[in-house]
Short mmCIF file of C-alpha atoms in Angstrom, two decimals:
data_model
loop_
_atom_site.label_atom_id
_atom_site.label_comp_id
_atom_site.label_asym_id
_atom_site.label_seq_id
_atom_site.Cartn_x
_atom_site.Cartn_y
_atom_site.Cartn_z
CA UNK A 843 -13.58 18.90 17.89
CA UNK A 844 -16.94 18.05 16.43
CA UNK A 845 -17.89 14.61 15.16
CA UNK A 846 -18.08 15.80 11.54
CA UNK A 847 -14.62 17.36 11.82
CA UNK A 848 -13.23 14.09 13.19
CA UNK A 849 -14.86 12.13 10.37
CA UNK A 850 -13.48 14.52 7.75
CA UNK A 851 -10.00 14.34 9.28
CA UNK A 852 -10.20 10.54 9.30
CA UNK A 853 -11.17 10.53 5.63
CA UNK A 854 -8.24 12.80 4.75
CA UNK A 855 -5.87 10.52 6.65
CA UNK A 856 -7.30 7.40 4.99
CA UNK A 857 -6.92 8.90 1.52
CA UNK A 858 -3.35 9.97 2.27
CA UNK A 859 -2.46 6.47 3.42
CA UNK A 860 -4.04 4.90 0.34
CA UNK A 861 -2.25 7.33 -1.98
CA UNK A 862 1.09 6.61 -0.31
CA UNK A 863 0.55 2.85 -0.49
CA UNK A 864 -0.22 3.21 -4.21
CA UNK A 865 3.03 5.14 -4.74
CA UNK A 866 4.99 2.47 -2.89
CA UNK A 867 3.32 -0.29 -4.88
CA UNK A 868 4.22 1.44 -8.13
CA UNK A 869 7.87 2.03 -7.23
CA UNK A 870 8.92 -0.90 -5.05
CA UNK A 871 10.07 -3.22 -7.85
CA UNK A 872 12.07 -0.49 -9.60
CA UNK A 873 13.64 0.55 -6.30
CA UNK A 874 14.55 -3.06 -5.58
CA UNK A 875 16.08 -3.45 -9.04
CA UNK A 876 18.39 -0.48 -8.32
CA UNK A 877 19.84 -2.24 -5.26
CA UNK A 878 23.28 -3.80 -5.44
CA UNK A 879 23.57 -7.60 -5.30
CA UNK A 880 24.97 -7.32 -1.76
CA UNK A 881 22.05 -5.15 -0.67
CA UNK A 882 19.59 -7.65 -2.19
CA UNK A 883 21.30 -10.51 -0.38
CA UNK A 884 21.16 -8.61 2.92
CA UNK A 885 17.52 -7.77 2.34
CA UNK A 886 16.68 -11.43 1.61
CA UNK A 887 18.56 -12.54 4.71
CA UNK A 888 16.85 -10.03 7.00
CA UNK A 889 13.37 -10.25 5.49
CA UNK A 890 11.61 -12.71 7.80
CA UNK A 891 8.24 -12.22 6.11
CA UNK A 892 8.92 -12.92 2.44
CA UNK A 893 12.62 -13.88 2.29
CA UNK A 894 13.42 -11.01 -0.09
CA UNK A 895 10.68 -11.81 -2.63
CA UNK A 896 9.79 -8.30 -3.79
CA UNK A 897 6.73 -9.49 -5.73
CA UNK A 898 5.25 -10.85 -2.49
CA UNK A 899 5.87 -7.47 -0.88
CA UNK A 900 4.06 -5.77 -3.75
CA UNK A 901 1.11 -8.16 -3.36
CA UNK A 902 1.05 -7.48 0.38
CA UNK A 903 1.00 -3.71 -0.18
CA UNK A 904 -1.87 -4.05 -2.64
CA UNK A 905 -3.75 -6.33 -0.22
CA UNK A 906 -3.41 -3.60 2.42
CA UNK A 907 -4.72 -1.06 -0.10
CA UNK A 908 -7.68 -3.28 -0.88
CA UNK A 909 -8.53 -3.89 2.76
CA UNK A 910 -8.18 -0.22 3.68
CA UNK A 911 -10.29 0.92 0.70
CA UNK A 912 -13.09 -1.53 1.50
CA UNK A 913 -13.18 -0.32 5.09
CA UNK A 914 -13.45 3.34 4.10
CA UNK A 915 -15.93 2.79 1.27
CA UNK A 916 -18.90 3.99 3.32
CA UNK A 917 -17.25 7.38 3.78
CA UNK A 918 -16.32 7.99 0.12
CA UNK A 919 -17.64 5.26 -2.15
CA UNK A 920 -16.36 6.69 -5.44
CA UNK A 921 -12.81 7.13 -4.17
CA UNK A 922 -12.85 3.67 -2.56
CA UNK A 923 -14.06 2.04 -5.79
CA UNK A 924 -11.19 3.62 -7.70
CA UNK A 925 -8.68 2.44 -5.11
CA UNK A 926 -10.17 -1.07 -5.00
CA UNK A 927 -10.01 -1.43 -8.79
CA UNK A 928 -6.46 -0.12 -8.84
CA UNK A 929 -5.30 -2.43 -6.04
CA UNK A 930 -6.79 -5.45 -7.79
CA UNK A 931 -5.27 -4.48 -11.14
CA UNK A 932 -1.84 -3.79 -9.61
CA UNK A 933 -2.13 -7.08 -7.71
#
């Protein structure tokens, strides 16, 4: 596999990951709100990172988006700028 093919494949993978993180960020609160009280209690009990605080999870997802977009900005600046602005706005 040539170097340019590897770079193009990496860019496709990076964009896919960013798109999926955006989808998760947009749906996570609504998905959480659909959970039963027992499911929320179980989630809070088992969530060692944020103790069930879904807003902190959303912030974490958007921080990952921001970091990932900054790192791939040299490969596709326009796409990265859009993702960076969106991640900051979605906070």
